[in-house]
Coordinates of C-alpha atoms in Angstrom, one line a residue:
Chain A
X1 CA 110.7 -9.8 -13.3
X2 CA 107.2 -11.0 -13.1
X3 CA 105.1 -9.1 -10.6
X4 CA 101.7 -8.6 -9.3
X5 CA 101.0 -5.3 -7.7
X6 CA 98.3 -4.4 -5.2
X7 CA 97.7 -1.4 -3.0
X8 CA 98.4 -2.6 0.5
X9 CA 95.7 -0.4 2.1
X10 CA 94.0 -0.4 4.4
X11 CA 91.0 0.4 2.3
X12 CA 88.2 1.6 4.5
X13 CA 84.6 1.3 3.1
X14 CA 81.3 2.1 4.8
X15 CA 78.9 -0.8 5.3
X16 CA 76.6 -1.2 2.4
X17 CA 78.9 0.5 -0.1
X18 CA 80.8 -1.0 -3.0
X19 CA 84.4 -2.0 -2.2
X20 CA 86.8 -1.9 -5.2
X21 CA 90.1 -3.7 -5.1
X22 CA 92.6 -3.5 -7.9
X23 CA 95.6 -5.6 -9.1
X24 CA 98.0 -5.1 -12.0
X25 CA 100.3 -7.7 -13.4
X26 CA 103.4 -7.6 -15.6
X27 CA 103.3 -10.9 -17.6
X28 CA 101.3 -10.4 -20.8
X29 CA 101.2 -14.2 -21.2
X30 CA 99.2 -14.8 -18.0
X31 CA 95.9 -16.6 -18.6
X32 CA 94.4 -17.3 -15.2
X33 CA 93.6 -14.8 -12.5
X34 CA 92.4 -15.3 -9.0
X35 CA 91.1 -13.5 -5.9
X36 CA 91.6 -14.9 -2.5
X37 CA 90.3 -13.7 0.8
X38 CA 92.4 -14.2 4.0
X39 CA 91.0 -13.5 7.4
X40 CA 93.5 -12.7 10.1
X41 CA 95.1 -15.9 11.4
X42 CA 93.5 -18.0 8.7
X43 CA 94.6 -19.5 5.4
X44 CA 93.7 -17.9 2.0
X45 CA 90.4 -18.9 0.5
X46 CA 89.6 -18.8 -3.2
X47 CA 86.6 -16.6 -3.9
X48 CA 86.9 -15.8 -7.6
X49 CA 88.6 -17.1 -10.7
X50 CA 88.5 -15.3 -14.1
X51 CA 90.1 -16.4 -17.4
X52 CA 88.5 -14.1 -20.1
X53 CA 88.3 -10.4 -20.6
X54 CA 85.2 -8.8 -19.1
X55 CA 83.1 -9.3 -15.9
X56 CA 82.3 -12.4 -13.9
X57 CA 79.7 -12.2 -11.2
X58 CA 79.2 -14.5 -8.3
X59 CA 76.7 -13.2 -5.7
X60 CA 78.0 -9.9 -4.3
X61 CA 81.4 -10.4 -5.9
X62 CA 82.3 -9.3 -9.5
X63 CA 85.7 -9.9 -11.0
X64 CA 86.8 -7.7 -13.9
X65 CA 89.6 -8.6 -16.3
X66 CA 91.3 -6.3 -18.8
X67 CA 94.2 -8.1 -20.4
X68 CA 95.1 -5.2 -22.7
X69 CA 95.7 -3.0 -19.7
X70 CA 96.9 -5.8 -17.6
X71 CA 94.7 -5.3 -14.6
X72 CA 92.1 -7.3 -12.7
X73 CA 89.8 -6.0 -10.2
X74 CA 87.3 -7.2 -7.6
X75 CA 84.1 -5.4 -6.7
X76 CA 82.2 -6.3 -3.5
X77 CA 78.7 -4.9 -3.5
X78 CA 76.7 -4.2 -0.3
X79 CA 79.8 -4.6 1.8
X80 CA 79.4 -6.2 5.1
X81 CA 81.7 -6.1 8.2
X82 CA 82.3 -9.8 7.6
X83 CA 84.0 -8.8 4.3
X84 CA 86.8 -7.2 6.4
X85 CA 89.9 -9.2 5.4
X86 CA 93.0 -9.1 3.3
X87 CA 92.4 -9.8 -0.4
X88 CA 95.1 -11.5 -2.4
X89 CA 95.4 -11.3 -6.1
X90 CA 97.2 -14.2 -7.9
X91 CA 98.1 -14.7 -11.5
X92 CA 99.6 -17.6 -13.3
X93 CA 102.9 -17.2 -15.1
X94 CA 102.8 -18.8 -18.5
X95 CA 106.2 -20.5 -18.2
X96 CA 106.1 -21.5 -14.5
X97 CA 104.6 -25.0 -14.5
X98 CA 101.4 -24.3 -12.6
X99 CA 102.9 -21.7 -10.2
X100 CA 101.0 -18.6 -9.2
X101 CA 102.5 -15.2 -8.7
X102 CA 101.0 -13.5 -5.7
X103 CA 100.3 -9.9 -4.8
X104 CA 101.0 -8.8 -1.3
X105 CA 97.4 -8.2 -0.6
X106 CA 95.0 -5.3 0.1
X107 CA 93.6 -5.0 3.6
X108 CA 89.9 -4.1 3.5
X109 CA 88.0 -2.7 6.5
X110 CA 84.3 -2.4 6.3
X111 CA 83.0 0.2 8.8
X112 CA 79.5 -0.4 10.3
Chain B
X1 CA 89.5 -26.5 2.0
X2 CA 88.6 -29.3 4.4
X3 CA 90.4 -31.7 2.1
X4 CA 93.8 -30.5 3.0
X5 CA 95.1 -30.9 6.5
X6 CA 98.5 -29.9 8.0
X7 CA 100.3 -31.1 11.1
X8 CA 101.3 -30.0 13.5
X9 CA 99.3 -26.7 13.6
X10 CA 101.7 -25.1 16.0
X11 CA 105.3 -25.9 16.8
X12 CA 108.1 -24.4 18.9
X13 CA 111.6 -25.7 18.3
X14 CA 115.2 -24.7 18.9
X15 CA 117.8 -23.5 16.5
X16 CA 119.6 -26.4 14.9
X17 CA 117.0 -29.0 15.3
X18 CA 115.3 -30.8 12.4
X19 CA 111.7 -30.2 11.8
X20 CA 109.2 -31.9 9.5
X21 CA 105.8 -30.5 8.6
X22 CA 103.2 -32.7 7.0
X23 CA 100.5 -31.9 4.5
X24 CA 97.8 -34.5 3.8
X25 CA 95.1 -34.2 1.1
X26 CA 92.1 -36.2 0.2
X27 CA 91.3 -34.3 -3.0
X28 CA 93.6 -36.2 -5.4
X29 CA 95.3 -32.9 -6.3
X30 CA 98.2 -33.6 -8.7
X31 CA 100.1 -30.4 -7.8
X32 CA 101.0 -29.5 -4.2
X33 CA 102.8 -26.5 -2.9
X34 CA 104.6 -25.3 0.3
X35 CA 104.5 -21.5 1.0
X36 CA 105.7 -19.4 3.8
X37 CA 103.9 -16.2 4.8
X38 CA 105.7 -13.4 6.7
X39 CA 104.6 -9.8 7.3
X40 CA 105.7 -7.6 4.5
X41 CA 106.4 -10.5 2.2
X42 CA 103.1 -12.1 1.3
X43 CA 103.1 -15.7 0.2
X44 CA 106.4 -17.0 -1.0
X45 CA 106.8 -20.4 -2.7
X46 CA 109.3 -22.8 -1.0
X47 CA 108.9 -26.0 -3.1
X48 CA 106.2 -27.6 -5.2
X49 CA 105.4 -31.0 -6.5
X50 CA 103.9 -31.9 -9.9
X51 CA 103.5 -35.6 -9.2
X52 CA 104.6 -38.4 -6.9
X53 CA 108.4 -38.1 -6.5
X54 CA 108.5 -35.0 -8.8
X55 CA 109.4 -31.8 -7.0
X56 CA 111.0 -28.5 -7.8
X57 CA 112.3 -25.5 -6.0
X58 CA 110.5 -22.3 -5.5
X59 CA 111.8 -18.8 -4.8
X60 CA 112.9 -19.4 -1.2
X61 CA 114.0 -23.0 -1.1
X62 CA 117.3 -22.6 0.7
X63 CA 117.3 -24.6 4.0
X64 CA 114.2 -26.6 3.0
X65 CA 113.7 -30.0 1.4
X66 CA 110.5 -31.8 0.4
X67 CA 109.3 -35.3 -0.4
X68 CA 106.2 -36.7 -1.9
X69 CA 106.1 -40.5 -1.8
X70 CA 102.4 -40.7 -2.5
X71 CA 99.7 -38.4 -3.9
X72 CA 98.2 -37.7 -0.6
X73 CA 101.2 -36.6 1.4
X74 CA 103.7 -33.7 0.9
X75 CA 106.4 -33.3 3.6
X76 CA 108.5 -30.2 4.2
X77 CA 111.7 -30.6 6.1
X78 CA 113.9 -28.0 7.7
X79 CA 117.1 -29.9 8.2
X80 CA 118.5 -27.5 10.8
X81 CA 116.0 -24.9 11.8
X82 CA 117.1 -21.2 12.1
X83 CA 115.4 -18.3 13.6
X84 CA 114.8 -16.8 10.1
X85 CA 112.5 -19.8 9.4
X86 CA 110.1 -18.7 12.0
X87 CA 107.0 -18.2 9.9
X88 CA 103.5 -19.4 9.1
X89 CA 103.7 -22.3 6.6
X90 CA 100.8 -23.1 4.2
X91 CA 100.4 -26.2 2.1
X92 CA 98.2 -25.9 -1.0
X93 CA 96.9 -28.3 -3.7
X94 CA 95.7 -27.9 -7.2
X95 CA 94.2 -30.1 -9.8
X96 CA 95.9 -28.4 -12.7
X97 CA 93.6 -25.5 -13.6
X98 CA 95.8 -23.2 -11.5
X99 CA 93.1 -22.9 -8.7
X100 CA 95.0 -23.6 -5.5
X101 CA 93.3 -24.7 -2.3
X102 CA 95.0 -24.2 1.0
X103 CA 95.4 -26.1 4.3
X104 CA 94.9 -24.3 7.6
X105 CA 98.6 -23.5 8.1
X106 CA 101.3 -24.3 10.6
X107 CA 102.8 -21.6 12.9
X108 CA 106.4 -22.4 13.5
X109 CA 108.6 -20.7 16.0
X110 CA 112.3 -21.3 16.1
X111 CA 114.0 -20.1 19.3

């Protein structure tokens, strides 16, 4: 069964520190990897997409992909209280006609 | 994404009644999806569409049907609502690169 695993948290990080969120996936054929942020009571919002091994940076966010080890991570530098949310990892399945496989999410709390 | 709207945003209904949720998009997304989100389960795919009049089942499709008569609109119907269908429903769209963009959601309560 294809799966995406995330630690449910909550992950508590002091303001200004680096938050590190991790995700592992089971389908070696996956090619597209996504991080979504979901505030309580709101819909998921795409914050990062990554398709190749290595790092991809966008402002305070860095996505890291290691296909050999089948994990993808999200680093948030200089964490702010406004970063407090649930972060969802999603991975495409090669044979699923544009469906995504979703992790259950990690709840991140940034403490002032 | 401001390009995807859902209606109604909140609905309370009674067991056994039919319910239709509407998703409207102005982004020309080819692919559209209906998810439900429940505590402890994350996002679960109900149905999806890969073009006008082309739809397929997701992992939790029992009790639900969908229709897509034009690119902009994707309807989700609960033929006879049950209490187990109380949930938050999200519509999403994608242009084919697997990036999905979500509507604001509909909170449905079945009494």
